[in-house]
Short mmCIF file of C-alpha atoms and ligand atoms in Angstrom, two decimals:
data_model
loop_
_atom_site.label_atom_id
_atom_site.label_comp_id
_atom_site.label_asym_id
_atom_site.label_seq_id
_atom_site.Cartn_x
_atom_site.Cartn_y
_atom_site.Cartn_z
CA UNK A 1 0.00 0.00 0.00
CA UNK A 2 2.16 2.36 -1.23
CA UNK A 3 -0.17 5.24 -2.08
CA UNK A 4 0.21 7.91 -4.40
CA UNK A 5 3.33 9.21 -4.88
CA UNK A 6 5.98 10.95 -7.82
CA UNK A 7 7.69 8.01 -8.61
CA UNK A 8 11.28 8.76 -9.60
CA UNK A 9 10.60 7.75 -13.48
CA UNK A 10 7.32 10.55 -13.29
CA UNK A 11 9.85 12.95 -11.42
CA UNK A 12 12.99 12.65 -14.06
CA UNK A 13 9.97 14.18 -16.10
CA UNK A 14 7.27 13.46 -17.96
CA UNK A 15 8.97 14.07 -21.50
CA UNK A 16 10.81 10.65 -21.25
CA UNK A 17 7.19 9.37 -20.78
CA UNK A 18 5.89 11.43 -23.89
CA UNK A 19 8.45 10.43 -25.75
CA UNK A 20 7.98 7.26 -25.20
CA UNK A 21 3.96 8.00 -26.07
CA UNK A 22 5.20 9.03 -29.03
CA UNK A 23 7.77 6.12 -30.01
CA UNK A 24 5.01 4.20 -29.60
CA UNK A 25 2.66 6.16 -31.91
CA UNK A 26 5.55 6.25 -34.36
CA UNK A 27 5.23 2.29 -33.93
CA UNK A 28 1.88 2.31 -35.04
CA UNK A 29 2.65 4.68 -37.70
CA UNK A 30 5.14 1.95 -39.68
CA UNK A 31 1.67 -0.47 -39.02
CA UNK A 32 -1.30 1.55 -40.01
CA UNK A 33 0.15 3.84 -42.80
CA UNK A 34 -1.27 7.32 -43.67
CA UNK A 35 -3.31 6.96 -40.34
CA UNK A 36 -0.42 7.56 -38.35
CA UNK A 37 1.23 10.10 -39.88
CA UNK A 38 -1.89 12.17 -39.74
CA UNK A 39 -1.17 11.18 -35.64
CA UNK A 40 1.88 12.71 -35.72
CA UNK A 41 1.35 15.71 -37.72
CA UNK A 42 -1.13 16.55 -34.97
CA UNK A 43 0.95 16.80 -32.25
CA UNK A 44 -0.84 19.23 -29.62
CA UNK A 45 -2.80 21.45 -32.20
CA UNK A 46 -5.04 23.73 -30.29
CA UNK A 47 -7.00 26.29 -31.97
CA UNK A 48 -9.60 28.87 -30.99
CA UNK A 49 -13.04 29.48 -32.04
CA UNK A 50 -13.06 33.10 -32.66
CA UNK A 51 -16.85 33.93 -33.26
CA UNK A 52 -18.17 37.04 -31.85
CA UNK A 53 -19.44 35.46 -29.02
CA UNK A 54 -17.90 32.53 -28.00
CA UNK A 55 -13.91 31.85 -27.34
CA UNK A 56 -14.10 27.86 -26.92
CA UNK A 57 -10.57 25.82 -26.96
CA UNK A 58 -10.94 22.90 -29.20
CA UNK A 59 -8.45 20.59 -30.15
CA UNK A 60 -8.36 20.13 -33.88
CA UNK A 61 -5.77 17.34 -34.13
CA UNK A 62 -5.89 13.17 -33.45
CA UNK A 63 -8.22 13.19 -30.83
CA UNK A 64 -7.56 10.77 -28.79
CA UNK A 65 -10.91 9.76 -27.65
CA UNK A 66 -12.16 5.85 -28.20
CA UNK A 67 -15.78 6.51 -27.50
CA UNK A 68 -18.43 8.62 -29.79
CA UNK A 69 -20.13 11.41 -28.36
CA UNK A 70 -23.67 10.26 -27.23
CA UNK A 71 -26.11 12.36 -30.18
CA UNK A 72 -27.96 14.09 -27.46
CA UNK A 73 -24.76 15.74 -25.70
CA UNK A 74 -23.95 17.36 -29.26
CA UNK A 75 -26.00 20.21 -29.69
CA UNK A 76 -25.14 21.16 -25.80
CA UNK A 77 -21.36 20.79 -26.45
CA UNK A 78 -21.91 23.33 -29.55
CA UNK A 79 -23.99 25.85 -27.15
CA UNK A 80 -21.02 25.73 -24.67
CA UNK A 81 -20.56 29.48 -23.57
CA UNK A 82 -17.25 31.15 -21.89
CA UNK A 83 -17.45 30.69 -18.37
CA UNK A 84 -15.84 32.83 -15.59
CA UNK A 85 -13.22 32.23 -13.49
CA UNK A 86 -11.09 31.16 -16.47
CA UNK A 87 -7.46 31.50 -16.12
CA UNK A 88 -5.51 32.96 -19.15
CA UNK A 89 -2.52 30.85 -18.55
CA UNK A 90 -2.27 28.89 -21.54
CA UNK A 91 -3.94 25.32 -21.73
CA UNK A 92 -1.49 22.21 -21.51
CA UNK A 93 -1.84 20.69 -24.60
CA UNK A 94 -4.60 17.91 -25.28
CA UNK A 95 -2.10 15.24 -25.96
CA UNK A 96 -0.95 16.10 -21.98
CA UNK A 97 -4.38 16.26 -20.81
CA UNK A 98 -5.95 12.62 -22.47
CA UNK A 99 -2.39 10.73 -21.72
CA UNK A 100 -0.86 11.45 -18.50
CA UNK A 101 -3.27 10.26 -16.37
CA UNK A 102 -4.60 9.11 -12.51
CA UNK A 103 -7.31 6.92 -13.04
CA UNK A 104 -6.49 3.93 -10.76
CA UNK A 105 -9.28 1.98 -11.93
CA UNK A 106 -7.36 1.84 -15.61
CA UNK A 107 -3.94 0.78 -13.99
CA UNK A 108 -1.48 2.73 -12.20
CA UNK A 109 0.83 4.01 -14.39
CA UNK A 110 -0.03 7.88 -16.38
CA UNK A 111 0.10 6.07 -19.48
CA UNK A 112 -2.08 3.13 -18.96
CA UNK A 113 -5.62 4.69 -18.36
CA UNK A 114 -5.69 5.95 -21.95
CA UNK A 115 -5.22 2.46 -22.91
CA UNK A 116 -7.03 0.66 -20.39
CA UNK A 117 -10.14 2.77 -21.01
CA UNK A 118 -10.63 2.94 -24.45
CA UNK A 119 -13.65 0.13 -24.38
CA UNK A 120 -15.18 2.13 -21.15
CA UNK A 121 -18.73 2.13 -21.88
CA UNK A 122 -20.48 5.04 -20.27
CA UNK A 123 -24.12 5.47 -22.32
CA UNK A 124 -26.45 5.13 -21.33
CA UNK A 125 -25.31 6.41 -17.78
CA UNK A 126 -27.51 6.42 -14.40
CA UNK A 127 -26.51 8.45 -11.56
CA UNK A 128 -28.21 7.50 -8.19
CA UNK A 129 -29.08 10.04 -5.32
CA UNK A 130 -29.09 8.97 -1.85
CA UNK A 131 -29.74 10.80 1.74
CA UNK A 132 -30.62 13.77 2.81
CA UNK A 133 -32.18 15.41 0.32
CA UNK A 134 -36.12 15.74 -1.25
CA UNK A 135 -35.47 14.73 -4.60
CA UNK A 136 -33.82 11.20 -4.63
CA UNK A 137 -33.55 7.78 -6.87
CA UNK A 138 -31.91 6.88 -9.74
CA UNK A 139 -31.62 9.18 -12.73
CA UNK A 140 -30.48 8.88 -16.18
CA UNK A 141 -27.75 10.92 -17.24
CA UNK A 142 -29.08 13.00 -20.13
CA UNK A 143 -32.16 13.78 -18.00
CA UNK A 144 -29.35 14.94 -15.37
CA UNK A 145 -27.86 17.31 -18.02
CA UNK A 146 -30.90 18.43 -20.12
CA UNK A 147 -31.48 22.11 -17.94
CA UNK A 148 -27.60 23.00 -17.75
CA UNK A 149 -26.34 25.17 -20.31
CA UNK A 150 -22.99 24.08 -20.77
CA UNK A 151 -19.60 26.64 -20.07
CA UNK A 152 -16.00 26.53 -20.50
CA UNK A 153 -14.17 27.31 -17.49
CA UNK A 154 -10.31 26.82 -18.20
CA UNK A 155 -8.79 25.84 -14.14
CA UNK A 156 -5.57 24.92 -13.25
CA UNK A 157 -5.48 21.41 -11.83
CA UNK A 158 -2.87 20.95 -9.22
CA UNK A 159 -2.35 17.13 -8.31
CA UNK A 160 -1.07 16.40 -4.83
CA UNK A 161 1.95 15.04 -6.38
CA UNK A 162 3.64 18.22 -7.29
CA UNK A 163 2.47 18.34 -10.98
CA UNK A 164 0.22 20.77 -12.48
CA UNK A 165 -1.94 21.58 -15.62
CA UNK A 166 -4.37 23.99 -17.14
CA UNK A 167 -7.12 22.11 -18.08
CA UNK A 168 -10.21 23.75 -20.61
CA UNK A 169 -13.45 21.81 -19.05
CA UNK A 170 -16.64 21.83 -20.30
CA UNK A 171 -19.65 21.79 -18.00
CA UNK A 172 -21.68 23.29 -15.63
CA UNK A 173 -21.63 24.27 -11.74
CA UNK A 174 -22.10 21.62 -9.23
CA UNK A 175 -24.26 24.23 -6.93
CA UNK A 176 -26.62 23.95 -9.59
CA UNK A 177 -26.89 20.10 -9.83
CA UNK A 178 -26.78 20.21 -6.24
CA UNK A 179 -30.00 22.53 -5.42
CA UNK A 180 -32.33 20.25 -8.18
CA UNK A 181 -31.91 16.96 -5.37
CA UNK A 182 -32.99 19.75 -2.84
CA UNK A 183 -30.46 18.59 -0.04
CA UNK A 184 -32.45 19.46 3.24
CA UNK A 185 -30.90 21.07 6.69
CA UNK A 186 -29.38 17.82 7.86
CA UNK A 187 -27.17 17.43 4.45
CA UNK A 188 -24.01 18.93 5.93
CA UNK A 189 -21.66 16.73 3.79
CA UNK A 190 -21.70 15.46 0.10
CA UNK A 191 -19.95 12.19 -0.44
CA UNK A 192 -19.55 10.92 -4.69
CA UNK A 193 -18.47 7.43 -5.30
CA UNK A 194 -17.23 6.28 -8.67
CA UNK A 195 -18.57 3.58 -11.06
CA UNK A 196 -18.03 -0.38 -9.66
CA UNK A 197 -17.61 -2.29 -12.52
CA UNK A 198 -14.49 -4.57 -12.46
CA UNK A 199 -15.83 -6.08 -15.24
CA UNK A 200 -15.04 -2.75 -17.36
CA UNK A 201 -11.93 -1.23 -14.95
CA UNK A 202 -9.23 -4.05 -14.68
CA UNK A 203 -7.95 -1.60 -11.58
CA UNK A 204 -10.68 -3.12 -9.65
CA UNK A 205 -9.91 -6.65 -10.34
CA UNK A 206 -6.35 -6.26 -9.65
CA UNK A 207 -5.35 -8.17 -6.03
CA UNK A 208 -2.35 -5.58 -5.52
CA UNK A 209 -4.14 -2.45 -5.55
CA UNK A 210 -3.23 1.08 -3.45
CA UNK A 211 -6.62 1.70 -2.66
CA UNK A 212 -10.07 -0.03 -2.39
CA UNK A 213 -12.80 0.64 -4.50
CA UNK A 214 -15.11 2.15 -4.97
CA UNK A 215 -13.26 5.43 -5.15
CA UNK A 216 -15.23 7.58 -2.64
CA UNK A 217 -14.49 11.71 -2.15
CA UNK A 218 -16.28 14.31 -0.85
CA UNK A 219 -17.05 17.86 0.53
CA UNK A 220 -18.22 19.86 3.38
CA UNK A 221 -21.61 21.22 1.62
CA UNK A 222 -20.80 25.25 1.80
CA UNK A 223 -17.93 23.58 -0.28
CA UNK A 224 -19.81 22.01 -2.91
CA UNK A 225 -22.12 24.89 -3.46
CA UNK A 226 -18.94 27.22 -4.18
CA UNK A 227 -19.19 28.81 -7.16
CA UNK A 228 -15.84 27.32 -8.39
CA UNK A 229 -17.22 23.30 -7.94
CA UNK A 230 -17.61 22.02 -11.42
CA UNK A 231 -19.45 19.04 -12.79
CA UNK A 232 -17.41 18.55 -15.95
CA UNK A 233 -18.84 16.43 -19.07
CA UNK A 234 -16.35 17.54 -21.28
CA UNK A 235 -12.60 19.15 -22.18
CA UNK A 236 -11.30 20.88 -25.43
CA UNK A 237 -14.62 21.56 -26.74
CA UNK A 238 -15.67 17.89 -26.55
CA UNK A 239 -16.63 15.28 -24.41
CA UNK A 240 -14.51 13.91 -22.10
CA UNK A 241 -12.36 10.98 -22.61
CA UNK A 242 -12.92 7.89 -20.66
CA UNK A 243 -9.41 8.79 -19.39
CA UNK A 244 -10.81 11.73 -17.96
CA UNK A 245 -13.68 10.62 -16.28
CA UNK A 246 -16.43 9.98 -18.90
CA UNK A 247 -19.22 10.73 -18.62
CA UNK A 248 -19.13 13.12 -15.43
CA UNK A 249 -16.46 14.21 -13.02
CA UNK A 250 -15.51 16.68 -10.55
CA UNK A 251 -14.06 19.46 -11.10
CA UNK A 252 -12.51 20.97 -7.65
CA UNK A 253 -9.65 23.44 -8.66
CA UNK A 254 -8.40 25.11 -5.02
CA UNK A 255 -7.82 21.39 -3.72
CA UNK A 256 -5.54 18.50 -4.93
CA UNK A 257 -6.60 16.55 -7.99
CA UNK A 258 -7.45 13.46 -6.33
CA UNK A 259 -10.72 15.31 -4.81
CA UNK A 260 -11.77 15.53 -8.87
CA UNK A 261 -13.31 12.42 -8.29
CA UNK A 262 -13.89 10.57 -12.22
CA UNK A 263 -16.73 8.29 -13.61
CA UNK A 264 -19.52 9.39 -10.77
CA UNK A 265 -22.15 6.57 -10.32
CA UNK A 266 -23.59 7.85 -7.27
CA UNK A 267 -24.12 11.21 -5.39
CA UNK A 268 -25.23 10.95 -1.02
CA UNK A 269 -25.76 13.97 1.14
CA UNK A 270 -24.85 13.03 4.62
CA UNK A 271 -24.87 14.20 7.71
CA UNK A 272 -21.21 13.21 9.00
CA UNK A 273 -18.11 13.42 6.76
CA UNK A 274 -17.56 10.20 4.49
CA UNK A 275 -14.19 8.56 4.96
CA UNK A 276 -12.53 9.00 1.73
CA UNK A 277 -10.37 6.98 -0.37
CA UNK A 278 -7.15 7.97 0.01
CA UNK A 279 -7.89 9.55 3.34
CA UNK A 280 -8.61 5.40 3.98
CA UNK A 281 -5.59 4.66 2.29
CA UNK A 282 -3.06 6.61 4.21
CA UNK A 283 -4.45 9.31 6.20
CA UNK A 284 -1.05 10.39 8.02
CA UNK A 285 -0.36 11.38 4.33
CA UNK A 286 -3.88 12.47 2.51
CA UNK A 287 -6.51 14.58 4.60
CA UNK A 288 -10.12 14.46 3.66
CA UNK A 289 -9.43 18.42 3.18
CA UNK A 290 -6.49 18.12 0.70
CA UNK A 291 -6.74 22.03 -0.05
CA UNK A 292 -3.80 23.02 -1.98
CA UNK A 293 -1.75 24.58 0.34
CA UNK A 294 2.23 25.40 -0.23
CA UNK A 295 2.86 25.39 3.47
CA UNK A 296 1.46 22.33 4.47
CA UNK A 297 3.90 19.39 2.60
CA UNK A 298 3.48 16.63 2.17
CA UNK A 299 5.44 13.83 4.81
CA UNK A 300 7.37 12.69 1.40
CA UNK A 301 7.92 15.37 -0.51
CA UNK A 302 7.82 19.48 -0.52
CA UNK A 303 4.23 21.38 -1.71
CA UNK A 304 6.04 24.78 -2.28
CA UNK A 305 6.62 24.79 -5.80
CA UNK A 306 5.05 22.23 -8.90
CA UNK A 307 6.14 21.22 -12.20
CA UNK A 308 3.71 22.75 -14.94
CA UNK A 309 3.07 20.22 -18.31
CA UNK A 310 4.94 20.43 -20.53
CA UNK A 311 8.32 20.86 -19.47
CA UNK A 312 10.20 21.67 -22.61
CA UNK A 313 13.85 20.61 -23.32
CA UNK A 314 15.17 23.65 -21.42
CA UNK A 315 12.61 24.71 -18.78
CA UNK A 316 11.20 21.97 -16.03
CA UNK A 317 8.48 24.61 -15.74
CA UNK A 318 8.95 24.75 -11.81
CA UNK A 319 6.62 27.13 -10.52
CA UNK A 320 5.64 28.21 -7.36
CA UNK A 321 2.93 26.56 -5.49
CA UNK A 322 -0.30 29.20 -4.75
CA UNK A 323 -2.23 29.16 -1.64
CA UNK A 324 -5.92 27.59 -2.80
CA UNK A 325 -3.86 26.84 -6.25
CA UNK A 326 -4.31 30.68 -6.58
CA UNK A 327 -8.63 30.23 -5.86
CA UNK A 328 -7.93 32.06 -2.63
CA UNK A 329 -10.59 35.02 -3.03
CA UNK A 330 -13.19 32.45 -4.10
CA UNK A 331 -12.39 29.88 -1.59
CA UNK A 332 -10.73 31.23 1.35
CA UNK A 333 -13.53 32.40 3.54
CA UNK A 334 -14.57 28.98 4.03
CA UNK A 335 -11.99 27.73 6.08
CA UNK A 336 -11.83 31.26 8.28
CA UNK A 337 -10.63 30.45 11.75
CA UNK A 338 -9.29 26.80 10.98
CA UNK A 339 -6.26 25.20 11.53
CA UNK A 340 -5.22 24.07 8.02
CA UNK A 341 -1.94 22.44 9.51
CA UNK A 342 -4.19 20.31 11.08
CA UNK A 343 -7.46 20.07 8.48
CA UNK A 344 -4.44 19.24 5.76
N1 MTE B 401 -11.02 9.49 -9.79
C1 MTE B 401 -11.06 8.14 -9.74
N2 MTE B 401 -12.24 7.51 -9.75
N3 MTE B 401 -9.92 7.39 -9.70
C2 MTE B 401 -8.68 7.98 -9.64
O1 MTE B 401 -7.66 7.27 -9.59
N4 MTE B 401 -7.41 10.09 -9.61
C3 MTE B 401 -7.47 11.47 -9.11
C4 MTE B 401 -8.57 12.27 -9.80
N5 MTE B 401 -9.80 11.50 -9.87
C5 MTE B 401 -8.60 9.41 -9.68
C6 MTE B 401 -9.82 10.14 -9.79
C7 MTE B 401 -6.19 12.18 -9.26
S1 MTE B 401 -4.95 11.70 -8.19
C8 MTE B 401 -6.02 13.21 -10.14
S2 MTE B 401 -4.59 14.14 -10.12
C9 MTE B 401 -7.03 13.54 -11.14
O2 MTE B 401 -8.14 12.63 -11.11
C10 MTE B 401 -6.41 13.48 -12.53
O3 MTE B 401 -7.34 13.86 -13.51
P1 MTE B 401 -6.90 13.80 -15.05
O4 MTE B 401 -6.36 12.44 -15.31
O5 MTE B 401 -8.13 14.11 -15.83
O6 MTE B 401 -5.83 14.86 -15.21
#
């Protein structure tokens, strides 16, 4: 039970590991032909719709997406607006974004979940809601999504072990979903568990695995409601990869990434706080707060600073660490008068 951690072949960087994403594209290339090459020429093309009204980031290149976009998510993709809160850092490439991945239930390793996934099958899609709340049962996911107009908010996504991106998501806010299940006064928690399914995610099958699973996170409510939670159902102007969490994920950018719970089955509003996974998995080293925090580090390794994707063959991109991942005037009146030393 290792946990989570940079392992030193993630830490000597993650250009040996795109590299080696590529060599193995370049494989395929002397295989499949034309097909390929068409791969390669698209390495991290991003380009910007520039109507009057609308500034989306789509990828134009290989998309590297197994699964079709359900017909009924189309049109809502297209109406997809500019959201606020958007950074203007720019994006980290798409390639980044679908390849280096945590998705335990795909495998370990960055580079296995975009493999692992690519059968995932996520339509149709029921989300059940339990506890606390007026409106509960089991509801299918385009009935979920039909009243939320879709925006692009473009976070940064800081992962707990001292890597960073800028991701452009696609969805909606999770105060929104949140009010429709009309949580009542007891709900003082929300807990989200992803998909069980080892028959689809070999990561639950597996009989050496870091965590247990279901993969379980949650929030204090006043969190949840914050204007910056995110229900994403899509990245780049599309939606998202199994990789990413297909077909609806957290979004959570002033904590670490492993709050930005993937693949969400089911949604409970509680009234004490849900043990969560990797709280359960090592919880001298993973709080069920896990705000980003560059004074708090972690027992193995330093939160002051993070390396940004891509590194390029000069820069490792080291940049410093913000408090709340830089979300502090959204975020930081929540935890007023708390001991975030302790509530790590
Ligand atoms: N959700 C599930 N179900 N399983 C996981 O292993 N990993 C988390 C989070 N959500 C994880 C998950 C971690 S550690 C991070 S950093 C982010 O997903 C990574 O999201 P990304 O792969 O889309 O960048």
């Amino acid at each position: 039970m290792a946990g989570m951690q940079p392992r030193s072949s993630e830490i000597t960087d993650e250009r040996t590991f795109m590299r080696r994403r590529g060599f193995i594209k370049a494989a395929g290339a002397i295989a499949a032909g034309a097909v390929a090459s068409r791969a390669l020429a698209a390495d991290s093309a991003v380009a910007t719709n520039t109507s009057a009204e609308r500034r989306i980031l789509v990828h134009e290149g290989e998309v590297l997406h197994s699964q079709a976009t359900p017909p009924w998510l189309v049109p809502k993709l297209r109406e997809a607006v500019p959201g606020n809160f958007s950074t203007n850092e720019s994006a980290t490439p798409y390639e980044y974004v679908s390849q280096y991945n945590n998705f335990y239930e795909f495998g370990t390793d960055k580079g296995d979940p975009v493999e692992n996934a690519r059968d995932f099958n996520s339509e149709p899609w029921t989300l059940e809601v339990t506890g606390e709340a007026d409106r509960t049962g089991k509801f299918n996911l385009e009935d979920i999504l039909k009243p939320h107009a879709l925006e692009e908010r473009i976070y940064r996504l800081r992962c707990v072990e001292a890597w960073s991106m800028v991701v452009p998501w696609i969805g909606f806010p999770l105060a929104d979903l949140i009010r429709r299940f009309e949580p009542n006064s007891n709900a003082k928690f929300v807990r989200f568990e992803t998909l069980f399914d080892p028959q689809q995610m070999p990561g639950q099958r597996s009989r050496f695995t870091a965590i247990d699973y279901p993969y379980v996170e949650g929030l204090r409510i006043d969190e949840a409601v914050n204007e910056l939670a995110f229900v994403a159902i899509g990245l780049y102007g599309r939606s998202l990869p199994p990789q990413n969490g297909a077909p609806l994920r957290l979004v959570v950018p002033w904590k670490y990434g492993f709050k930005s719970i993937k693949s969400i089955a089911r949604i409970s509003f509680l009234r004490e706080r849900p043990k969560t996974t990797w709280e359960l998995s090592n919880s001298r080293e993973y709080g069920f707060y896990a705000n980003v925090n560059p004074e708090v580090d972690h027992p193995r390794w330093s939160q002051g600073s993070e390396r940004r994707l891509p590194g390029s063959l000069f820069s490792r991109s080291r940049t410093e660490t913000l408090m709340f991942n830089g979300y502090a005037p959204q975020v930081a009146h929540l935890y007023t008068g708390m001991n975030l030393k302790r509530n790590f």
